[in-house]
CSV table of C-alpha atoms in Angstrom, one decimal:
chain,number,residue,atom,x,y,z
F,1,UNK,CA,-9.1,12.5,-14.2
F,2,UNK,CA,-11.8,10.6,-15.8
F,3,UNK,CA,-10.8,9.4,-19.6
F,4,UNK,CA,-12.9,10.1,-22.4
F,5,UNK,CA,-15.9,11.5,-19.9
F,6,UNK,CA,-17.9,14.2,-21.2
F,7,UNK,CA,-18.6,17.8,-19.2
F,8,UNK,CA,-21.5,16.7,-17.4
F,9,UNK,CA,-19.7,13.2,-16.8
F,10,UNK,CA,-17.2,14.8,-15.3
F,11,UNK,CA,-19.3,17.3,-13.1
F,12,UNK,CA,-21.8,14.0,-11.8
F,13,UNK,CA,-18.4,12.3,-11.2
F,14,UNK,CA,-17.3,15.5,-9.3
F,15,UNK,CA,-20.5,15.1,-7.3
F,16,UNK,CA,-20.3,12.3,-6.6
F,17,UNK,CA,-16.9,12.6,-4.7
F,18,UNK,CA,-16.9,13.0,-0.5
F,19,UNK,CA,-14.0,15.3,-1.3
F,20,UNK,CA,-16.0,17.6,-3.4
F,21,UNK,CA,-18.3,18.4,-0.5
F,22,UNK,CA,-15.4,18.9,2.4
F,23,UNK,CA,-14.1,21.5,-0.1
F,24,UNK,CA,-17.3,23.4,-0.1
F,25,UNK,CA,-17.5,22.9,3.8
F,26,UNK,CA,-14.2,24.6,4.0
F,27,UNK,CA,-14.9,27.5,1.1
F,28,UNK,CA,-18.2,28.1,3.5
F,29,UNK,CA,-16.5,28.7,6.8
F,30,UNK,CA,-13.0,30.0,5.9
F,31,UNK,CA,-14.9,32.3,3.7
F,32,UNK,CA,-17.8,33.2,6.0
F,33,UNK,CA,-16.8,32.3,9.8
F,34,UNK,CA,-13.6,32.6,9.6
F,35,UNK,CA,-13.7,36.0,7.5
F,36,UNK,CA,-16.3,37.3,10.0
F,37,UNK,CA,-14.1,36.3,13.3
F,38,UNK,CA,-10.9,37.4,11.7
F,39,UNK,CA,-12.8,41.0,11.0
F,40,UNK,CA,-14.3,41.5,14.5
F,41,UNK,CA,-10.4,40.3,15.5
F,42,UNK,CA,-9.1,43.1,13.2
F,43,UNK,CA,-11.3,45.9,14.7
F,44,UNK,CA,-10.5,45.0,18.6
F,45,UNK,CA,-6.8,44.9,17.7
F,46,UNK,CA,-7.1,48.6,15.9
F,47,UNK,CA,-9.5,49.9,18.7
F,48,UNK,CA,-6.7,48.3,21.8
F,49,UNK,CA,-4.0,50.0,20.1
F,50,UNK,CA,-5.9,53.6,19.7
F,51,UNK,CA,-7.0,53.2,23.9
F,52,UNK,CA,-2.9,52.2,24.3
F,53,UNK,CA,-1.9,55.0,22.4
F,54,UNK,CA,-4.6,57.4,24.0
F,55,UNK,CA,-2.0,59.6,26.3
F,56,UNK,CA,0.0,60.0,22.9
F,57,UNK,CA,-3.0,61.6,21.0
F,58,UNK,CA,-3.9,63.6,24.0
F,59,UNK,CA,-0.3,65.3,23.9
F,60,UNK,CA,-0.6,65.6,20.4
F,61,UNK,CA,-3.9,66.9,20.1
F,62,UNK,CA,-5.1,70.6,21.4
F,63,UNK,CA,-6.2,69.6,25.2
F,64,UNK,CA,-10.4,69.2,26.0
F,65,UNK,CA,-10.3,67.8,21.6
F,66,UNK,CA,-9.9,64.0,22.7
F,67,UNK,CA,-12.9,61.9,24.2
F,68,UNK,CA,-12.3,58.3,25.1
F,69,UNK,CA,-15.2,56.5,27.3
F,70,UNK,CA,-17.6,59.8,27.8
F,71,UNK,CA,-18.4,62.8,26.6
F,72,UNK,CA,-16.2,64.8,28.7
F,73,UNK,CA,-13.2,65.7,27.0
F,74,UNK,CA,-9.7,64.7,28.4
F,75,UNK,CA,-7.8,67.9,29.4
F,76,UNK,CA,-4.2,65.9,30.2
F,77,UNK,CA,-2.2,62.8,29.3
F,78,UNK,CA,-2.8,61.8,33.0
F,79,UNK,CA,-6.4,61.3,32.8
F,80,UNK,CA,-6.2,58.7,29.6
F,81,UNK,CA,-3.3,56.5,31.4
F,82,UNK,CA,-6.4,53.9,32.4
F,83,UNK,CA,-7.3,54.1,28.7
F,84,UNK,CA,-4.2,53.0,28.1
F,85,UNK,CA,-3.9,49.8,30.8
F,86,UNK,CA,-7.0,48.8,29.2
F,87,UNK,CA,-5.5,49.3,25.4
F,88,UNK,CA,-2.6,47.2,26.5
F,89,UNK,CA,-4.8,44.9,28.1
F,90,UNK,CA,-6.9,44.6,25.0
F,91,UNK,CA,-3.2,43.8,22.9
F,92,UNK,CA,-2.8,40.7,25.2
F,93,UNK,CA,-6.2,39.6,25.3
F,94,UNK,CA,-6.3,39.8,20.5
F,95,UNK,CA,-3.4,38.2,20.7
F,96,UNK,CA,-4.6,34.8,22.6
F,97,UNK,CA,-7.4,35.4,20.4
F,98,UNK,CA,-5.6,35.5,17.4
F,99,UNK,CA,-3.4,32.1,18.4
F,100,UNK,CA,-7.1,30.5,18.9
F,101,UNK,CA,-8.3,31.5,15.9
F,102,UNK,CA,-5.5,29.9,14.0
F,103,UNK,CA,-5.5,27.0,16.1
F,104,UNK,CA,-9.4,27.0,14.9
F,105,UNK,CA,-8.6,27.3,11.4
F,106,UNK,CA,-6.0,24.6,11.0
F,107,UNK,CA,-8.1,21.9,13.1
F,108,UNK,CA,-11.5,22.9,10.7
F,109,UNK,CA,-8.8,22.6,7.6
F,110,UNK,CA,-7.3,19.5,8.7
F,111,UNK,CA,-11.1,18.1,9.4
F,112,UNK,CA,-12.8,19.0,6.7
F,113,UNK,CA,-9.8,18.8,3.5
F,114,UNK,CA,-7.6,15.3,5.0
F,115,UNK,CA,-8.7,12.4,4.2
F,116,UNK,CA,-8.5,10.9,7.5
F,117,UNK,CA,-10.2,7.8,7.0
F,118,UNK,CA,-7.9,6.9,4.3
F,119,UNK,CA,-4.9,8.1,5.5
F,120,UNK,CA,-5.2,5.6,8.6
F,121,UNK,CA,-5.9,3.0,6.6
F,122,UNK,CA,-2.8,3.4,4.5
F,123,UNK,CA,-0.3,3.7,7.6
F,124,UNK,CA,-2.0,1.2,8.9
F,125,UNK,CA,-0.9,-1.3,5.9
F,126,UNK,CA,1.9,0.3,5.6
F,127,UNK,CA,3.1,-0.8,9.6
F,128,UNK,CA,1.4,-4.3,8.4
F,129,UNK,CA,3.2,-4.7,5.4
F,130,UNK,CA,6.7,-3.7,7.5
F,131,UNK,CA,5.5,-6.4,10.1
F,132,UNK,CA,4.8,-8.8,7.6
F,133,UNK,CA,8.1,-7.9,6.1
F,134,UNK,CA,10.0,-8.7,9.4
F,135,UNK,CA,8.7,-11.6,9.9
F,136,UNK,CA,9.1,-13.2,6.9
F,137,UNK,CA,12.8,-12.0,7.3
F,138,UNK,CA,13.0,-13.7,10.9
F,139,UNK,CA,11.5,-16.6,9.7
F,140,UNK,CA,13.8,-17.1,6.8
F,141,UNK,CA,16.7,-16.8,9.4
F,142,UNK,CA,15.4,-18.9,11.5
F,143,UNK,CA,15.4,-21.9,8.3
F,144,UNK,CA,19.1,-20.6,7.4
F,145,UNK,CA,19.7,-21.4,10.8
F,146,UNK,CA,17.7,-25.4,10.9
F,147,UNK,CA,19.4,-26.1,7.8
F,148,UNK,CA,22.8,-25.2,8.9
F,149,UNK,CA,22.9,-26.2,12.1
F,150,UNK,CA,20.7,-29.8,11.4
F,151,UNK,CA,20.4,-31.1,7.7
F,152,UNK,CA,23.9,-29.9,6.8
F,153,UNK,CA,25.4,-31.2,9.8
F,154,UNK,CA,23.9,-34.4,9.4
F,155,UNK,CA,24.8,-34.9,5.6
F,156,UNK,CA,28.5,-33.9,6.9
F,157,UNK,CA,28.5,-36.6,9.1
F,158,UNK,CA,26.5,-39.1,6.6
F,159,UNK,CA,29.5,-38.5,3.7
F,160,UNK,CA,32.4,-39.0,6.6
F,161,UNK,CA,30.4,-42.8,7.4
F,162,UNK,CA,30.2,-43.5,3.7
F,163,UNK,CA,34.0,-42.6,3.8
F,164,UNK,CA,34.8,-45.0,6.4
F,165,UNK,CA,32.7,-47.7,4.8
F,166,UNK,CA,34.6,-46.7,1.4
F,167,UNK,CA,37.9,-47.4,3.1
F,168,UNK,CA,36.6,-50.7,5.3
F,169,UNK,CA,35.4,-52.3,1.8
F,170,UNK,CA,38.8,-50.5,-0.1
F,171,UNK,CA,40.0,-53.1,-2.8
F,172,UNK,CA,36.9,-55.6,-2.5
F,173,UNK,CA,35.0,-56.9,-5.1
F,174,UNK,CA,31.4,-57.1,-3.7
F,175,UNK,CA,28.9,-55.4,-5.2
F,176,UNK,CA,28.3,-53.1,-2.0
F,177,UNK,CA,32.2,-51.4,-2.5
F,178,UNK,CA,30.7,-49.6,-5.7
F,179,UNK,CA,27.3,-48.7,-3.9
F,180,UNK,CA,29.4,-46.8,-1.5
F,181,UNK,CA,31.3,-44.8,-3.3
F,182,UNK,CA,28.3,-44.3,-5.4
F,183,UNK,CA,26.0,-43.3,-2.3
F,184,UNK,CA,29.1,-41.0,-1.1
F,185,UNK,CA,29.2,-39.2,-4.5
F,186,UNK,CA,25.2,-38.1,-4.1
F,187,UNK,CA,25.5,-37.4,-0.1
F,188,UNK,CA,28.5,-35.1,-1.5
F,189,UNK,CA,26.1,-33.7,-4.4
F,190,UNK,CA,23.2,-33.0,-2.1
F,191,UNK,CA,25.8,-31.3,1.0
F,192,UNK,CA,26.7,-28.9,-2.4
F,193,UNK,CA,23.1,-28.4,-3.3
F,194,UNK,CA,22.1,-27.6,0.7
F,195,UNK,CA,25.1,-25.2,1.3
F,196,UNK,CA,24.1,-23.4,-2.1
F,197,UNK,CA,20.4,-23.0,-0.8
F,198,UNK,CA,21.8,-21.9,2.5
F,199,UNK,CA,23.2,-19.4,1.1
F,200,UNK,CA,21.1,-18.3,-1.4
F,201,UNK,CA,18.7,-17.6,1.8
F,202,UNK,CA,21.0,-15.3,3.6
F,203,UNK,CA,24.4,-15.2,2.7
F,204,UNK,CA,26.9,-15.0,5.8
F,205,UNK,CA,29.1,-12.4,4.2
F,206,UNK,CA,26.3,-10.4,3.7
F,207,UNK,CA,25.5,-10.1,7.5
F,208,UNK,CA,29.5,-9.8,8.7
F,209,UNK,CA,30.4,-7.6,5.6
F,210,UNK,CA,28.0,-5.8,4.2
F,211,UNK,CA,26.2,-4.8,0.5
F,212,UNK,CA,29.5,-4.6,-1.2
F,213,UNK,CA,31.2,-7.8,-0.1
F,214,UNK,CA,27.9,-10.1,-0.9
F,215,UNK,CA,27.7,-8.3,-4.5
F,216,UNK,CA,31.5,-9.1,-5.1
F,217,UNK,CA,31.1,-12.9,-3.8
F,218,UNK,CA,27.7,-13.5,-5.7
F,219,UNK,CA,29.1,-11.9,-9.0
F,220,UNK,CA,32.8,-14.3,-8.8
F,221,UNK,CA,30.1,-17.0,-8.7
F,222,UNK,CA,28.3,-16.2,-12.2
F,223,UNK,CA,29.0,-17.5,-15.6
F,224,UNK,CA,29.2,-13.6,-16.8
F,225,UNK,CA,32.1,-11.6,-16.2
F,226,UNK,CA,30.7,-9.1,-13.6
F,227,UNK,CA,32.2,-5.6,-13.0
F,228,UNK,CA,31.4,-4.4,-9.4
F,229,UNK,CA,31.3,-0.8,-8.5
F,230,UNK,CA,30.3,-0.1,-5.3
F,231,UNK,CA,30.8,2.2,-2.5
F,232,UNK,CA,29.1,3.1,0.3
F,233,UNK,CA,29.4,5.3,3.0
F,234,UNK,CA,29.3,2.4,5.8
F,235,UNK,CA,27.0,-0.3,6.9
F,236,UNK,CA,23.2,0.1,5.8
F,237,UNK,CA,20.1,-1.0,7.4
F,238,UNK,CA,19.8,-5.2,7.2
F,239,UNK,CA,16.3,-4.8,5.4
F,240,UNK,CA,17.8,-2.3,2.8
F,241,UNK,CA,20.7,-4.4,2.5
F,242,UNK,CA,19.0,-7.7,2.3
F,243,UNK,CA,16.1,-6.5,-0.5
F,244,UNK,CA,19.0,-4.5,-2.6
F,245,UNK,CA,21.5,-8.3,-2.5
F,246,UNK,CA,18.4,-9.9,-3.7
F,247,UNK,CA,17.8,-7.7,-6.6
F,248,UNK,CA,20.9,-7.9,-7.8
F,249,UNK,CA,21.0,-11.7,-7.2
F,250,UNK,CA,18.1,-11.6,-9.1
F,251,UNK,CA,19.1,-9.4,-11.9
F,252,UNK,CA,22.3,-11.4,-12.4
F,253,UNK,CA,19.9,-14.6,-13.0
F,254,UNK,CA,17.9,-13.2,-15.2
F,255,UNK,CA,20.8,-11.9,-17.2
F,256,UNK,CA,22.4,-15.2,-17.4
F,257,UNK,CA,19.2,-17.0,-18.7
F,258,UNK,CA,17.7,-14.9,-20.8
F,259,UNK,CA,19.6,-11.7,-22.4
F,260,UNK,CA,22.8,-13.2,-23.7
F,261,UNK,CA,24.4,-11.1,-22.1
F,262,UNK,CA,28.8,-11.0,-22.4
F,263,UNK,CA,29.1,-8.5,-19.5
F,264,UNK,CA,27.7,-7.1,-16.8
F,265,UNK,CA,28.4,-4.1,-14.6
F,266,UNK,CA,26.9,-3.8,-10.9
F,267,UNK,CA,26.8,0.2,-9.8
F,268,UNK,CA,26.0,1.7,-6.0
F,269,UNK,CA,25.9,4.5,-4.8
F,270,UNK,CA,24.1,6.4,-1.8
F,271,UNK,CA,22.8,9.9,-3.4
F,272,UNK,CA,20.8,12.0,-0.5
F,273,UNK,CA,20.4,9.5,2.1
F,274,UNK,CA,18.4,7.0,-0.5
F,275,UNK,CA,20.5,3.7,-1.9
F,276,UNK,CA,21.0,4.0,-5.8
F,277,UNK,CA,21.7,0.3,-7.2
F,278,UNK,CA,22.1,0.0,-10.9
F,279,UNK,CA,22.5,-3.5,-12.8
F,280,UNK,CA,23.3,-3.1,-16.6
F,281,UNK,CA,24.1,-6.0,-19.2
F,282,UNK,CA,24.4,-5.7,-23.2
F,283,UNK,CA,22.3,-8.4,-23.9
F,284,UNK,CA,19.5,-8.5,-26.4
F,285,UNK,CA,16.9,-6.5,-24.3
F,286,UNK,CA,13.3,-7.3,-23.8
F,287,UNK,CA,13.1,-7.9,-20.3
F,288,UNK,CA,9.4,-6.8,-18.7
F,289,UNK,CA,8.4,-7.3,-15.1
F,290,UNK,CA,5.5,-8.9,-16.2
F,291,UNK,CA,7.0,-11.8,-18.3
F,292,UNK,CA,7.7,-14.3,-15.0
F,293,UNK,CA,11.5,-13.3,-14.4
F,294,UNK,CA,10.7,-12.5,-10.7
F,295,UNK,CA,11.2,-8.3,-10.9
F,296,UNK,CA,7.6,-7.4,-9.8
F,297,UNK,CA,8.2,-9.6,-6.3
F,298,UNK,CA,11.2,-7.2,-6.2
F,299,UNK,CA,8.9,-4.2,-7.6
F,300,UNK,CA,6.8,-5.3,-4.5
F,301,UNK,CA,9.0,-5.7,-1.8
F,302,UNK,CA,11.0,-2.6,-2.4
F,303,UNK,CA,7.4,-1.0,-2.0
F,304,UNK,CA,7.5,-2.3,1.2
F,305,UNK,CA,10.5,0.2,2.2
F,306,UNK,CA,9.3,3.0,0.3
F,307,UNK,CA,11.6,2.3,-2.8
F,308,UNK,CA,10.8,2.0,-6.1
F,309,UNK,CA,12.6,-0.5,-9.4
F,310,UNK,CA,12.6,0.6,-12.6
F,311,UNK,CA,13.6,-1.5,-15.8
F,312,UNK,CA,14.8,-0.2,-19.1
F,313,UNK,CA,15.4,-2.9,-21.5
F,314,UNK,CA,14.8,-1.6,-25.2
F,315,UNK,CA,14.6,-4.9,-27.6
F,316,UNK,CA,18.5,-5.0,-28.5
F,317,UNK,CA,19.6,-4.0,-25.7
F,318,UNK,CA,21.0,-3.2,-23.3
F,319,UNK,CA,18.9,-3.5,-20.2
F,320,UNK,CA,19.6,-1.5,-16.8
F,321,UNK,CA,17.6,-2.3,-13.7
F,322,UNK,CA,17.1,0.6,-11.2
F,323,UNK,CA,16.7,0.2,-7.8
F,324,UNK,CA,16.1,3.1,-5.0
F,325,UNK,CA,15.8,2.4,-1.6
F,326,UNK,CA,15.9,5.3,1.0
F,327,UNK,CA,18.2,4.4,3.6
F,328,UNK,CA,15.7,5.7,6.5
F,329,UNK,CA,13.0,2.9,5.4
């Protein structure tokens, strides 16, 4: 709908439009070749069942009244029994005719009314977009995976050194005693800081346990007292599972640093095959996906599976986030 265009702004915009002119393609044939074909169809249908039901009107009708192919009258139901092979010939051959004229009709409709051009083009981005998706997921396992098995590893073994040192120089009074247990402290510090980052990549539980498990773990872990109420059916798909922990890791962040929020509550359900995750606070409201608190890279990825996020936060409060992912995505 073009805004504040006139009548004749929106006729030339009309006009303008591919569309307009595959409609008027398909108003001209359904209405004129197709209405012809399906007429001339019509009449051979009514004129095979009158030669199939020939031997019927002859009974019925005084002999020598009835004339099929000549002008000699048929005199008994005998003589119009070829009349009727030929009717019932006739039936089989309309009714081919008939399935190829539909066949006809929903090719020319599908040609001239879909936009088939565009409708390539967006399954084509959508595949891309799940590809994309995947791999940015495999890839993101795959650093869990370096940073677990290598960096963590080595800062384990790094803090056990420093420990040994730490004993070896116990009750000394160089200088290089407190640099020990001083280096110790921030190898200890950065081994917290790494396994936190690990798992804020891809938590463990979430791939052993599922939705519900990771929610509970992440909201014990908040400064806001988190109510979790969550039930699901069974295991969901990892990529509906992974966006739908995210959002709610997300949601939980931006409710501790911005709403001043008291209390939050974490709701899930699965409603009709789709994934209905709710995250409400009674802090001060406000929130908008456009103000840098991360929800439209949510907005966006859910779009990737065919869901959708929606955010209702009034000034004053409170704010619930929405999220609905189908399950099949």
């Amino acid at each position: 709908r073009l805004r504040g265009a006139g009548g004749w702004g929106r006729l030339r915009g009309r006009l303008r439009e591919r569309a307009t002119w595959r409609e008027l393609a398909y108003t001209v044939v359904f209405g004129g070749v197709f209405a012809g074909c399906g007429a001339v169809l019509m009449l051979g249908l009514l004129f095979a069942g009158v030669l199939t039901a020939a031997p019927l009107l002859v009974a019925v009708f005084e002999p020598g009244t009835v004339m099929i192919f000549s002008d000699r009258p048929v005199t008994n139901p005998l003589e119009a029994a070829p009349a009727a092979a030929a009717g019932v010939a006739g039936l089989v051959v309309c009714a081919y005719a008939a399935g190829l004229l539909a066949g006809a009709q929903v090719k020319a409709a599908e040609f001239l009314l879909s936009g088939r051009g565009e409708e390539r083009r967006v399954v084509e981005l959508t595949h891309s977009r799940a590809r994309l998706a995947d791999a940015f997921e495999a890839e993101r396992r795959r650093i869990e995976r370096d940073l677990h098995d290598g960096a963590q590893q080595q800062l384990v073994a790094l803090s056990m050194t420093l420990g040994l040192a730490e004993l070896e120089l116990g009750g000394s009074d160089s200088p290089s005693a407190g640099l020990v247990v001083r280096a110790r402290g921030e190898a200890r510090q950065a081994l917290s800081q790494l396994r936190d980052l690990v798992r804020g990549i891809h938590p463990q539980v979430l791939t052993d346990h599922g939705l519900d498990a990771a929610v509970a773990e992440v909201a014990l872990r908040g400064p806001i007292p988190v109510t979790v109420d969550i039930e699901l059916p069974g295991r969901l798909p990892g990529a509906v599972e992974t966006v739908a922990y995210f959002t709610v890791t997300e949601a939980l962040a931006n409710a501790a640093k911005h709403s001043g929020a008291t209390e939050i509550t974490v709701a899930g359900r699965v409603r009709r095959g789709t994934l209905v995750l709710t995250v409400t606070d009674n802090g001060r409201g406000g929130a908008t996906p456009s103000d840098g608190t991360g929800l439209q890279g949510l907005a966006d990825r859910m779009a990737i599976l065919k869901g959708r996020l929606m955010v209702s936060s009034p000034p004053g409060g409170p704010t619930e986030l929405r999220a609905e992912v189908p399950c099949s995505a």
